[in-house]
PDB file of C-alpha atoms in Angstrom:
ATOM      1  CA  MET O   1     -10.017   0.093   1.832  1.00 38.00           C
ATOM      2  CA  SER O   2      -8.292   2.451   4.284  1.00 44.00           C
ATOM      3  CA  ASN O   3      -7.731   2.756   7.998  1.00 50.00           C
ATOM      4  CA  ASP O   4     -11.558   2.719   8.263  1.00 78.00           C
ATOM      5  CA  LEU O   5     -11.213  -1.051   8.594  1.00 87.00           C
ATOM      6  CA  LEU O   6      -9.250  -0.674  11.829  1.00 88.00           C
ATOM      7  CA  SER O   7     -11.767   1.870  13.061  1.00 89.00           C
ATOM      8  CA  HIS O   8     -14.578  -0.527  12.230  1.00 90.00           C
ATOM      9  CA  ILE O   9     -12.870  -3.286  14.232  1.00 93.00           C
ATOM     10  CA  LYS O  10     -12.564  -0.960  17.221  1.00 92.00           C
ATOM     11  CA  GLN O  11     -16.215   0.050  16.957  1.00 92.00           C
ATOM     12  CA  GLN O  12     -17.367  -3.582  16.812  1.00 92.00           C
ATOM     13  CA  TYR O  13     -14.994  -4.723  19.534  1.00 93.00           C
ATOM     14  CA  GLY O  14     -17.555  -4.721  22.366  1.00 92.00           C
ATOM     15  CA  GLY O  15     -19.782  -7.169  20.501  1.00 91.00           C
ATOM     16  CA  PHE O  16     -17.076  -9.755  19.747  1.00 94.00           C
ATOM     17  CA  SER O  17     -16.782 -13.065  21.479  1.00 94.00           C
ATOM     18  CA  LYS O  18     -13.737 -13.768  23.612  1.00 94.00           C
ATOM     19  CA  GLY O  19     -11.966 -15.552  20.713  1.00 94.00           C
ATOM     20  CA  GLN O  20     -12.872 -12.803  18.259  1.00 95.00           C
ATOM     21  CA  LYS O  21     -11.449 -10.184  20.604  1.00 94.00           C
ATOM     22  CA  ARG O  22      -8.144 -12.060  20.555  1.00 95.00           C
ATOM     23  CA  ILE O  23      -8.165 -11.899  16.769  1.00 95.00           C
ATOM     24  CA  ALA O  24      -9.112  -8.225  16.830  1.00 95.00           C
ATOM     25  CA  ASP O  25      -6.291  -7.429  19.269  1.00 95.00           C
ATOM     26  CA  TYR O  26      -3.770  -9.174  17.009  1.00 94.00           C
ATOM     27  CA  VAL O  27      -5.018  -7.536  13.809  1.00 93.00           C
ATOM     28  CA  LEU O  28      -5.027  -4.073  15.388  1.00 92.00           C
ATOM     29  CA  ALA O  29      -1.458  -4.526  16.636  1.00 90.00           C
ATOM     30  CA  HIS O  30      -0.031  -6.508  13.694  1.00 88.00           C
ATOM     31  CA  TYR O  31      -2.255  -5.802  10.683  1.00 86.00           C
ATOM     32  CA  ASP O  32       0.801  -5.777   8.380  1.00 80.00           C
ATOM     33  CA  LYS O  33       1.486  -9.456   9.258  1.00 83.00           C
ATOM     34  CA  ALA O  34      -2.149 -10.559   9.535  1.00 89.00           C
ATOM     35  CA  ALA O  35      -2.818  -9.391   5.967  1.00 85.00           C
ATOM     36  CA  PHE O  36      -0.698 -12.210   4.573  1.00 81.00           C
ATOM     37  CA  MET O  37      -1.773 -14.989   6.878  1.00 88.00           C
ATOM     38  CA  THR O  38      -4.241 -17.727   6.038  1.00 90.00           C
ATOM     39  CA  ALA O  39      -7.241 -18.151   8.292  1.00 93.00           C
ATOM     40  CA  ALA O  40      -5.607 -21.245   9.790  1.00 94.00           C
ATOM     41  CA  LYS O  41      -2.335 -19.395  10.478  1.00 93.00           C
ATOM     42  CA  LEU O  42      -4.135 -16.441  12.073  1.00 94.00           C
ATOM     43  CA  GLY O  43      -6.075 -18.887  14.218  1.00 94.00           C
ATOM     44  CA  ASN O  44      -2.854 -20.607  15.344  1.00 95.00           C
ATOM     45  CA  VAL O  45      -1.203 -17.302  16.195  1.00 94.00           C
ATOM     46  CA  THR O  46      -4.160 -16.089  18.231  1.00 95.00           C
ATOM     47  CA  GLY O  47      -5.045 -19.439  19.785  1.00 95.00           C
ATOM     48  CA  VAL O  48      -8.481 -19.799  18.241  1.00 95.00           C
ATOM     49  CA  SER O  49      -9.989 -22.126  15.641  1.00 95.00           C
ATOM     50  CA  GLU O  50     -10.018 -21.420  11.931  1.00 94.00           C
ATOM     51  CA  SER O  51     -13.839 -21.276  12.030  1.00 94.00           C
ATOM     52  CA  THR O  52     -13.614 -18.512  14.668  1.00 95.00           C
ATOM     53  CA  VAL O  53     -11.442 -16.507  12.287  1.00 95.00           C
ATOM     54  CA  VAL O  54     -14.003 -16.992   9.507  1.00 95.00           C
ATOM     55  CA  ARG O  55     -16.835 -15.878  11.816  1.00 94.00           C
ATOM     56  CA  PHE O  56     -14.770 -12.836  12.780  1.00 95.00           C
ATOM     57  CA  ALA O  57     -14.571 -11.883   9.100  1.00 94.00           C
ATOM     58  CA  THR O  58     -18.324 -12.331   8.557  1.00 93.00           C
ATOM     59  CA  GLU O  59     -19.020 -10.332  11.755  1.00 93.00           C
ATOM     60  CA  LEU O  60     -17.174  -7.458  10.081  1.00 94.00           C
ATOM     61  CA  GLY O  61     -19.408  -7.714   7.038  1.00 92.00           C
ATOM     62  CA  TYR O  62     -17.273  -9.807   4.663  1.00 92.00           C
ATOM     63  CA  ASP O  63     -18.486 -12.922   2.827  1.00 90.00           C
ATOM     64  CA  GLY O  64     -15.584 -14.857   4.283  1.00 91.00           C
ATOM     65  CA  TYR O  65     -11.984 -14.616   5.374  1.00 93.00           C
ATOM     66  CA  PRO O  66     -10.536 -13.939   1.862  1.00 89.00           C
ATOM     67  CA  GLY O  67     -12.583 -10.707   1.773  1.00 89.00           C
ATOM     68  CA  LEU O  68     -11.091  -9.521   5.063  1.00 93.00           C
ATOM     69  CA  GLN O  69      -7.612 -10.524   3.937  1.00 88.00           C
ATOM     70  CA  ARG O  70      -7.953  -8.559   0.682  1.00 82.00           C
ATOM     71  CA  ALA O  71      -9.171  -5.540   2.675  1.00 86.00           C
ATOM     72  CA  LEU O  72      -6.119  -5.738   4.960  1.00 86.00           C
ATOM     73  CA  GLN O  73      -3.770  -6.075   2.030  1.00 78.00           C
ATOM     74  CA  GLU O  74      -5.419  -3.122   0.285  1.00 75.00           C
ATOM     75  CA  MET O  75      -5.061  -1.033   3.431  1.00 74.00           C
ATOM     76  CA  ILE O  76      -1.340  -1.634   3.785  1.00 72.00           C
ATOM     77  CA  ARG O  77      -0.480  -1.747   0.069  1.00 66.00           C
ATOM     78  CA  ASN O  78       1.102   1.687   0.044  1.00 57.00           C
ATOM     79  CA  LYS O  79       2.376   1.770   3.629  1.00 64.00           C
ATOM     80  CA  LEU O  80       4.916  -1.014   4.108  1.00 61.00           C
ATOM     81  CA  THR O  81       8.551  -0.033   4.468  1.00 61.00           C
ATOM     82  CA  SER O  82      11.317  -2.184   2.950  1.00 55.00           C
ATOM     83  CA  ILE O  83      12.095  -3.574   6.407  1.00 55.00           C
ATOM     84  CA  GLN O  84       8.494  -4.571   6.983  1.00 61.00           C
ATOM     85  CA  ARG O  85       8.448  -6.270   3.562  1.00 60.00           C
ATOM     86  CA  MET O  86      11.525  -8.275   4.487  1.00 58.00           C
ATOM     87  CA  ASP O  87       9.974  -9.376   7.784  1.00 61.00           C
ATOM     88  CA  ILE O  88       6.736 -10.461   6.102  1.00 58.00           C
ATOM     89  CA  ALA O  89       8.513 -12.258   3.297  1.00 58.00           C
ATOM     90  CA  GLY O  90      10.614 -14.135   5.840  1.00 57.00           C
ATOM     91  CA  GLU O  91       7.419 -15.514   7.383  1.00 59.00           C
ATOM     92  CA  ARG O  92       5.675 -16.206   4.023  1.00 57.00           C
ATOM     93  CA  ILE O  93       8.604 -17.658   2.149  1.00 59.00           C
ATOM     94  CA  GLY O  94      11.292 -18.663   4.617  1.00 57.00           C
ATOM     95  CA  ALA O  95      14.848 -19.553   3.795  1.00 58.00           C
ATOM     96  CA  GLU O  96      14.095 -22.882   2.105  1.00 63.00           C
ATOM     97  CA  GLU O  97      12.732 -23.384  -1.381  1.00 75.00           C
ATOM     98  CA  VAL O  98      12.821 -19.637  -2.162  1.00 78.00           C
ATOM     99  CA  LEU O  99      12.959 -20.299  -5.890  1.00 84.00           C
ATOM    100  CA  ASP O 100       9.869 -22.493  -5.880  1.00 85.00           C
ATOM    101  CA  LYS O 101       7.825 -20.173  -3.691  1.00 79.00           C
ATOM    102  CA  VAL O 102       8.727 -16.901  -5.414  1.00 82.00           C
ATOM    103  CA  LEU O 103       8.049 -18.302  -8.868  1.00 87.00           C
ATOM    104  CA  ALA O 104       4.761 -19.786  -7.689  1.00 86.00           C
ATOM    105  CA  LEU O 105       3.760 -16.365  -6.346  1.00 83.00           C
ATOM    106  CA  ASP O 106       4.681 -14.805  -9.682  1.00 89.00           C
ATOM    107  CA  ILE O 107       2.592 -17.364 -11.565  1.00 92.00           C
ATOM    108  CA  GLU O 108      -0.349 -16.496  -9.328  1.00 87.00           C
ATOM    109  CA  LYS O 109       0.101 -12.758 -10.055  1.00 89.00           C
ATOM    110  CA  ILE O 110      -0.039 -13.394 -13.786  1.00 94.00           C
ATOM    111  CA  ARG O 111      -3.197 -15.431 -13.289  1.00 92.00           C
ATOM    112  CA  GLN O 112      -4.766 -12.598 -11.261  1.00 88.00           C
ATOM    113  CA  THR O 113      -3.745 -10.087 -13.892  1.00 93.00           C
ATOM    114  CA  LEU O 114      -5.475 -12.114 -16.580  1.00 93.00           C
ATOM    115  CA  GLU O 115      -8.656 -12.134 -14.528  1.00 91.00           C
ATOM    116  CA  GLU O 116      -8.624  -8.462 -13.494  1.00 90.00           C
ATOM    117  CA  THR O 117      -7.399  -6.479 -16.502  1.00 94.00           C
ATOM    118  CA  SER O 118     -10.209  -5.024 -18.613  1.00 95.00           C
ATOM    119  CA  ARG O 119     -10.027  -6.389 -22.160  1.00 96.00           C
ATOM    120  CA  ASP O 120     -11.899  -3.326 -23.424  1.00 97.00           C
ATOM    121  CA  ASP O 121      -9.480  -0.918 -21.730  1.00 97.00           C
ATOM    122  CA  PHE O 122      -6.572  -2.944 -23.137  1.00 98.00           C
ATOM    123  CA  ARG O 123      -7.890  -2.722 -26.718  1.00 98.00           C
ATOM    124  CA  GLN O 124      -8.724   0.955 -26.400  1.00 98.00           C
ATOM    125  CA  ALA O 125      -5.334   1.755 -24.868  1.00 98.00           C
ATOM    126  CA  ALA O 126      -3.508   0.006 -27.718  1.00 97.00           C
ATOM    127  CA  LEU O 127      -5.575   1.874 -30.281  1.00 97.00           C
ATOM    128  CA  ALA O 128      -4.913   5.253 -28.533  1.00 98.00           C
ATOM    129  CA  ILE O 129      -1.186   4.596 -28.593  1.00 98.00           C
ATOM    130  CA  ALA O 130      -1.246   3.608 -32.246  1.00 96.00           C
ATOM    131  CA  GLU O 131      -3.067   6.831 -33.184  1.00 96.00           C
ATOM    132  CA  ALA O 132      -1.157   9.246 -30.872  1.00 97.00           C
ATOM    133  CA  LYS O 133       0.819  12.141 -32.231  1.00 97.00           C
ATOM    134  CA  ASN O 134       3.225  11.836 -29.252  1.00 98.00           C
ATOM    135  CA  ILE O 135       3.654   9.059 -26.679  1.00 98.00           C
ATOM    136  CA  TYR O 136       4.887  10.017 -23.235  1.00 98.00           C
ATOM    137  CA  ILE O 137       6.010   7.298 -20.804  1.00 97.00           C
ATOM    138  CA  ILE O 138       6.584   8.046 -17.154  1.00 96.00           C
ATOM    139  CA  ALA O 139       7.538   5.926 -14.157  1.00 93.00           C
ATOM    140  CA  SER O 140       9.870   6.022 -11.179  1.00 88.00           C
ATOM    141  CA  GLY O 141      11.524   3.529  -8.851  1.00 85.00           C
ATOM    142  CA  SER O 142      11.475  -0.120  -9.867  1.00 86.00           C
ATOM    143  CA  ALA O 143       8.573   0.557 -12.288  1.00 91.00           C
ATOM    144  CA  SER O 144      11.098   2.427 -14.481  1.00 92.00           C
ATOM    145  CA  ALA O 145      12.603  -0.915 -15.482  1.00 92.00           C
ATOM    146  CA  VAL O 146       9.325  -1.960 -17.105  1.00 95.00           C
ATOM    147  CA  ALA O 147       8.734   1.533 -18.487  1.00 95.00           C
ATOM    148  CA  LYS O 148      12.138   1.555 -20.191  1.00 95.00           C
ATOM    149  CA  LEU O 149      11.330  -1.747 -21.958  1.00 95.00           C
ATOM    150  CA  LEU O 150       8.109  -0.126 -23.207  1.00 96.00           C
ATOM    151  CA  HIS O 151      10.079   2.923 -24.346  1.00 97.00           C
ATOM    152  CA  TYR O 152      12.705   0.806 -26.078  1.00 95.00           C
ATOM    153  CA  TYR O 153      10.236  -1.015 -28.300  1.00 95.00           C
ATOM    154  CA  PHE O 154       7.976   1.946 -28.963  1.00 96.00           C
ATOM    155  CA  SER O 155      11.010   4.017 -29.897  1.00 95.00           C
ATOM    156  CA  LEU O 156      11.897   1.393 -32.492  1.00 92.00           C
ATOM    157  CA  MET O 157       8.375   1.407 -33.801  1.00 93.00           C
ATOM    158  CA  PHE O 158       7.669   5.186 -33.746  1.00 94.00           C
ATOM    159  CA  GLY O 159       9.585   8.468 -33.841  1.00 91.00           C
ATOM    160  CA  ASN O 160       7.370  10.265 -31.361  1.00 93.00           C
ATOM    161  CA  VAL O 161       8.140   8.560 -28.032  1.00 97.00           C
ATOM    162  CA  HIS O 162       9.348  10.420 -24.959  1.00 96.00           C
ATOM    163  CA  PHE O 163      10.591   8.863 -21.695  1.00 96.00           C
ATOM    164  CA  ILE O 164      10.044  11.312 -18.872  1.00 92.00           C
ATOM    165  CA  ASP O 165      13.028  11.766 -16.560  1.00 72.00           C
ATOM    166  CA  GLY O 166      11.895  11.574 -12.958  1.00 62.00           C
ATOM    167  CA  ALA O 167      14.895  13.384 -11.535  1.00 62.00           C
ATOM    168  CA  SER O 168      12.882  16.381 -10.403  1.00 77.00           C
ATOM    169  CA  THR O 169       9.386  17.843 -10.631  1.00 84.00           C
ATOM    170  CA  SER O 170      10.544  20.868 -12.551  1.00 87.00           C
ATOM    171  CA  ALA O 171      12.391  18.727 -15.145  1.00 88.00           C
ATOM    172  CA  MET O 172       9.301  16.587 -15.506  1.00 91.00           C
ATOM    173  CA  PHE O 173       7.048  19.505 -16.296  1.00 93.00           C
ATOM    174  CA  GLN O 174       9.572  20.917 -18.743  1.00 92.00           C
ATOM    175  CA  GLN O 175       9.419  17.628 -20.659  1.00 94.00           C
ATOM    176  CA  ILE O 176       5.608  17.363 -20.758  1.00 95.00           C
ATOM    177  CA  MET O 177       4.677  21.041 -21.092  1.00 95.00           C
ATOM    178  CA  ARG O 178       3.641  20.656 -24.775  1.00 96.00           C
ATOM    179  CA  ILE O 179       1.399  17.634 -24.289  1.00 97.00           C
ATOM    180  CA  ASP O 180      -2.087  18.081 -25.745  1.00 97.00           C
ATOM    181  CA  GLN O 181      -5.255  16.294 -26.811  1.00 97.00           C
ATOM    182  CA  HIS O 182      -3.512  14.494 -29.685  1.00 98.00           C
ATOM    183  CA  ASP O 183      -1.068  12.783 -27.327  1.00 98.00           C
ATOM    184  CA  VAL O 184      -1.012   9.815 -24.964  1.00 98.00           C
ATOM    185  CA  MET O 185       0.628   9.523 -21.565  1.00 98.00           C
ATOM    186  CA  ILE O 186       1.410   6.068 -20.188  1.00 98.00           C
ATOM    187  CA  GLY O 187       2.224   5.970 -16.458  1.00 96.00           C
ATOM    188  CA  LEU O 188       3.420   2.977 -14.443  1.00 95.00           C
ATOM    189  CA  SER O 189       3.328   2.966 -10.656  1.00 93.00           C
ATOM    190  CA  PHE O 190       3.018   0.303  -7.974  1.00 89.00           C
ATOM    191  CA  PRO O 191       3.136   0.463  -4.181  1.00 81.00           C
ATOM    192  CA  ARG O 192       4.564   2.618  -2.821  1.00 77.00           C
ATOM    193  CA  TYR O 193       2.932   4.898  -5.427  1.00 86.00           C
ATOM    194  CA  SER O 194       4.871   7.781  -6.949  1.00 86.00           C
ATOM    195  CA  LYS O 195       3.495  11.276  -6.360  1.00 89.00           C
ATOM    196  CA  HIS O 196       5.626  12.314  -9.318  1.00 90.00           C
ATOM    197  CA  THR O 197       3.609  10.144 -11.738  1.00 93.00           C
ATOM    198  CA  SER O 198       0.311  11.263 -10.236  1.00 93.00           C
ATOM    199  CA  ARG O 199       1.234  14.949 -10.768  1.00 94.00           C
ATOM    200  CA  ALA O 200       2.167  14.233 -14.370  1.00 95.00           C
ATOM    201  CA  PHE O 201      -1.250  12.590 -14.850  1.00 96.00           C
ATOM    202  CA  ASP O 202      -2.989  15.658 -13.387  1.00 96.00           C
ATOM    203  CA  TYR O 203      -1.267  17.976 -15.844  1.00 96.00           C
ATOM    204  CA  ALA O 204      -1.667  15.716 -18.866  1.00 97.00           C
ATOM    205  CA  SER O 205      -5.375  15.214 -18.115  1.00 97.00           C
ATOM    206  CA  ASP O 206      -5.888  18.967 -17.821  1.00 97.00           C
ATOM    207  CA  CYS O 207      -4.231  19.340 -21.252  1.00 97.00           C
ATOM    208  CA  GLY O 208      -6.680  16.841 -22.780  1.00 97.00           C
ATOM    209  CA  ALA O 209      -4.258  13.985 -23.393  1.00 98.00           C
ATOM    210  CA  LYS O 210      -5.392  10.404 -23.159  1.00 98.00           C
ATOM    211  CA  ILE O 211      -4.124   8.778 -19.997  1.00 98.00           C
ATOM    212  CA  ILE O 212      -3.164   5.073 -19.683  1.00 98.00           C
ATOM    213  CA  ALA O 213      -2.491   3.809 -16.172  1.00 98.00           C
ATOM    214  CA  ILE O 214      -0.538   0.611 -15.682  1.00 97.00           C
ATOM    215  CA  THR O 215      -0.899  -0.125 -11.987  1.00 95.00           C
ATOM    216  CA  ASP O 216      -1.948  -2.807  -9.502  1.00 90.00           C
ATOM    217  CA  ALA O 217      -5.388  -1.877  -8.145  1.00 87.00           C
ATOM    218  CA  GLN O 218      -8.449   0.298  -8.714  1.00 88.00           C
ATOM    219  CA  SER O 219      -7.529   2.108  -5.513  1.00 84.00           C
ATOM    220  CA  SER O 220      -4.240   3.289  -7.045  1.00 89.00           C
ATOM    221  CA  PRO O 221      -4.005   7.119  -7.300  1.00 92.00           C
ATOM    222  CA  LEU O 222      -3.219   6.764 -10.998  1.00 95.00           C
ATOM    223  CA  VAL O 223      -6.737   5.449 -11.750  1.00 95.00           C
ATOM    224  CA  LYS O 224      -8.401   8.806 -10.888  1.00 94.00           C
ATOM    225  CA  LYS O 225      -7.182  10.539 -14.041  1.00 95.00           C
ATOM    226  CA  ALA O 226      -6.873   7.492 -16.332  1.00 97.00           C
ATOM    227  CA  ASN O 227      -8.967   7.036 -19.449  1.00 98.00           C
ATOM    228  CA  TYR O 228      -7.823   3.406 -19.556  1.00 98.00           C
ATOM    229  CA  THR O 229      -6.626   1.319 -16.608  1.00 97.00           C
ATOM    230  CA  LEU O 230      -4.532  -1.810 -17.089  1.00 97.00           C
ATOM    231  CA  LEU O 231      -4.188  -3.767 -13.875  1.00 96.00           C
ATOM    232  CA  ALA O 232      -1.152  -5.881 -13.183  1.00 94.00           C
ATOM    233  CA  ARG O 233      -0.461  -7.472  -9.821  1.00 87.00           C
ATOM    234  CA  SER O 234       2.908  -6.524  -8.325  1.00 82.00           C
ATOM    235  CA  GLU O 235       2.802  -7.565  -4.682  1.00 70.00           C
ATOM    236  CA  MET O 236       6.202  -7.709  -3.091  1.00 59.00           C
ATOM    237  CA  ALA O 237       8.540 -10.654  -2.619  1.00 50.00           C
ATOM    238  CA  SER O 238      10.630  -9.438   0.346  1.00 52.00           C
ATOM    239  CA  PHE O 239      11.981  -5.925  -0.362  1.00 55.00           C
ATOM    240  CA  VAL O 240      11.810  -6.712  -4.093  1.00 67.00           C
ATOM    241  CA  ASP O 241       8.785  -5.581  -6.137  1.00 72.00           C
ATOM    242  CA  SER O 242       7.525  -8.404  -8.341  1.00 82.00           C
ATOM    243  CA  LEU O 243       7.350  -7.033 -11.840  1.00 91.00           C
ATOM    244  CA  VAL O 244       6.618 -10.279 -13.687  1.00 93.00           C
ATOM    245  CA  ALA O 245       2.927  -9.549 -14.269  1.00 94.00           C
ATOM    246  CA  PRO O 246       3.487  -5.864 -15.287  1.00 96.00           C
ATOM    247  CA  LEU O 247       6.216  -7.016 -17.673  1.00 96.00           C
ATOM    248  CA  SER O 248       3.873  -9.585 -19.273  1.00 96.00           C
ATOM    249  CA  LEU O 249       1.146  -6.954 -19.602  1.00 97.00           C
ATOM    250  CA  VAL O 250       3.564  -4.502 -21.256  1.00 97.00           C
ATOM    251  CA  ASN O 251       4.748  -7.281 -23.652  1.00 97.00           C
ATOM    252  CA  ALA O 252       1.120  -7.832 -24.651  1.00 97.00           C
ATOM    253  CA  LEU O 253       0.562  -4.085 -25.113  1.00 97.00           C
ATOM    254  CA  ILE O 254       3.607  -3.827 -27.401  1.00 96.00           C
ATOM    255  CA  VAL O 255       2.353  -6.687 -29.527  1.00 96.00           C
ATOM    256  CA  ALA O 256      -1.214  -5.250 -29.703  1.00 97.00           C
ATOM    257  CA  VAL O 257       0.073  -1.806 -30.819  1.00 97.00           C
ATOM    258  CA  GLY O 258       2.336  -3.536 -33.377  1.00 95.00           C
ATOM    259  CA  ILE O 259      -0.678  -5.313 -34.867  1.00 95.00           C
ATOM    260  CA  HIS O 260      -2.558  -2.025 -35.172  1.00 94.00           C
ATOM    261  CA  CYS O 261       0.441  -0.524 -37.041  1.00 93.00           C
ATOM    262  CA  ARG O 262       1.496  -3.662 -38.866  1.00 92.00           C
ATOM    263  CA  GLU O 263       2.665  -2.081 -42.158  1.00 92.00           C
ATOM    264  CA  GLN O 264       4.445   0.808 -40.471  1.00 90.00           C
ATOM    265  CA  VAL O 265       6.210  -1.441 -38.034  1.00 89.00           C
ATOM    266  CA  ALA O 266       7.161  -3.925 -40.771  1.00 91.00           C
ATOM    267  CA  ASP O 267       8.790  -1.078 -42.764  1.00 92.00           C
ATOM    268  CA  VAL O 268      10.724   0.035 -39.716  1.00 90.00           C
ATOM    269  CA  PHE O 269      12.082  -3.385 -38.894  1.00 89.00           C
ATOM    270  CA  GLN O 270      12.937  -4.097 -42.527  1.00 92.00           C
ATOM    271  CA  LYS O 271      15.106  -0.973 -42.459  1.00 91.00           C
ATOM    272  CA  LEU O 272      16.589  -1.971 -39.123  1.00 89.00           C
ATOM    273  CA  GLU O 273      17.456  -5.423 -40.408  1.00 90.00           C
ATOM    274  CA  TYR O 274      19.265  -3.825 -43.316  1.00 90.00           C
ATOM    275  CA  ILE O 275      21.245  -1.526 -40.960  1.00 91.00           C
ATOM    276  CA  TRP O 276      22.079  -4.358 -38.587  1.00 87.00           C
ATOM    277  CA  ASP O 277      23.344  -6.504 -41.454  1.00 87.00           C
ATOM    278  CA  GLU O 278      25.122  -3.740 -43.369  1.00 88.00           C
ATOM    279  CA  TYR O 279      26.998  -2.435 -40.340  1.00 88.00           C
ATOM    280  CA  ASP O 280      27.625  -5.861 -38.806  1.00 86.00           C
ATOM    281  CA  ILE O 281      25.818  -5.131 -35.563  1.00 86.00           C
ATOM    282  CA  TYR O 282      25.201  -8.690 -34.413  1.00 84.00           C
ATOM    283  CA  GLU O 283      27.187 -11.870 -34.315  1.00 82.00           C
ATOM    284  CA  LYS O 284      26.296 -14.148 -37.205  1.00 74.00           C
ATOM    285  CA  SER O 285      25.462 -17.758 -36.605  1.00 68.00           C
ATOM    286  CA  ASP O 286      27.767 -20.358 -38.167  1.00 64.00           C
ATOM    287  CA  ASN O 287      24.845 -22.742 -38.560  1.00 58.00           C
TER     288      ASN O 287
END
């Protein structure tokens, strides 16, 4: 969904009832806030009944209010500034019971991720990684935190893993210039989406590499070039990106790849355990 939704509201405006026009006026002026309001809350703000809000959504062609709400959220997903996020979070969460509300939202994101991620794409992505000659991992911004966890474990498991430095476009292309059809590129990006990662996908796709996108929606720019798309919800909590669902998805991907390469990974960790013990890497338990 794009700004076409706002254009559609403007086109339909003349046919709305008086109450629906009040809703339309508010949505056009404050769509960033309306996107995260329940039908009842939007009705209270605009001075109309909840049923009027639902009829407004159906008038626009949606099955009900949740459809309109999803369309609004999709429209603004990549547009909100950090300040707008803080304002919206203040209204959604408030100052009280932050812990309960943020964790509840994270639980909901994991549930949505379970529902929306393709099991077939997940299986095929894990197999492609296990069979790849080289594994390239790229991300920027807060998504780098999740990408580095993926890189850490894959680097323990394999000797062919490359984390792409996002410092500059030229540095990025220098690091991926040899990618080919035997390789895999894994890219992670969430709103606001990184042009850097999209450009890397364009190049890797042109070179014939398999592309795995870990992102939040089918409308993400990463999906266009991806062979396999793994969806993980990452809607914001204030100015902070929620990375709980992406992290869970990455954990599952690491486990799935480890199962495909069970003997190889077992050999690696047996050697690591010897090194850790021989060179006294970790504290030993007295128990």
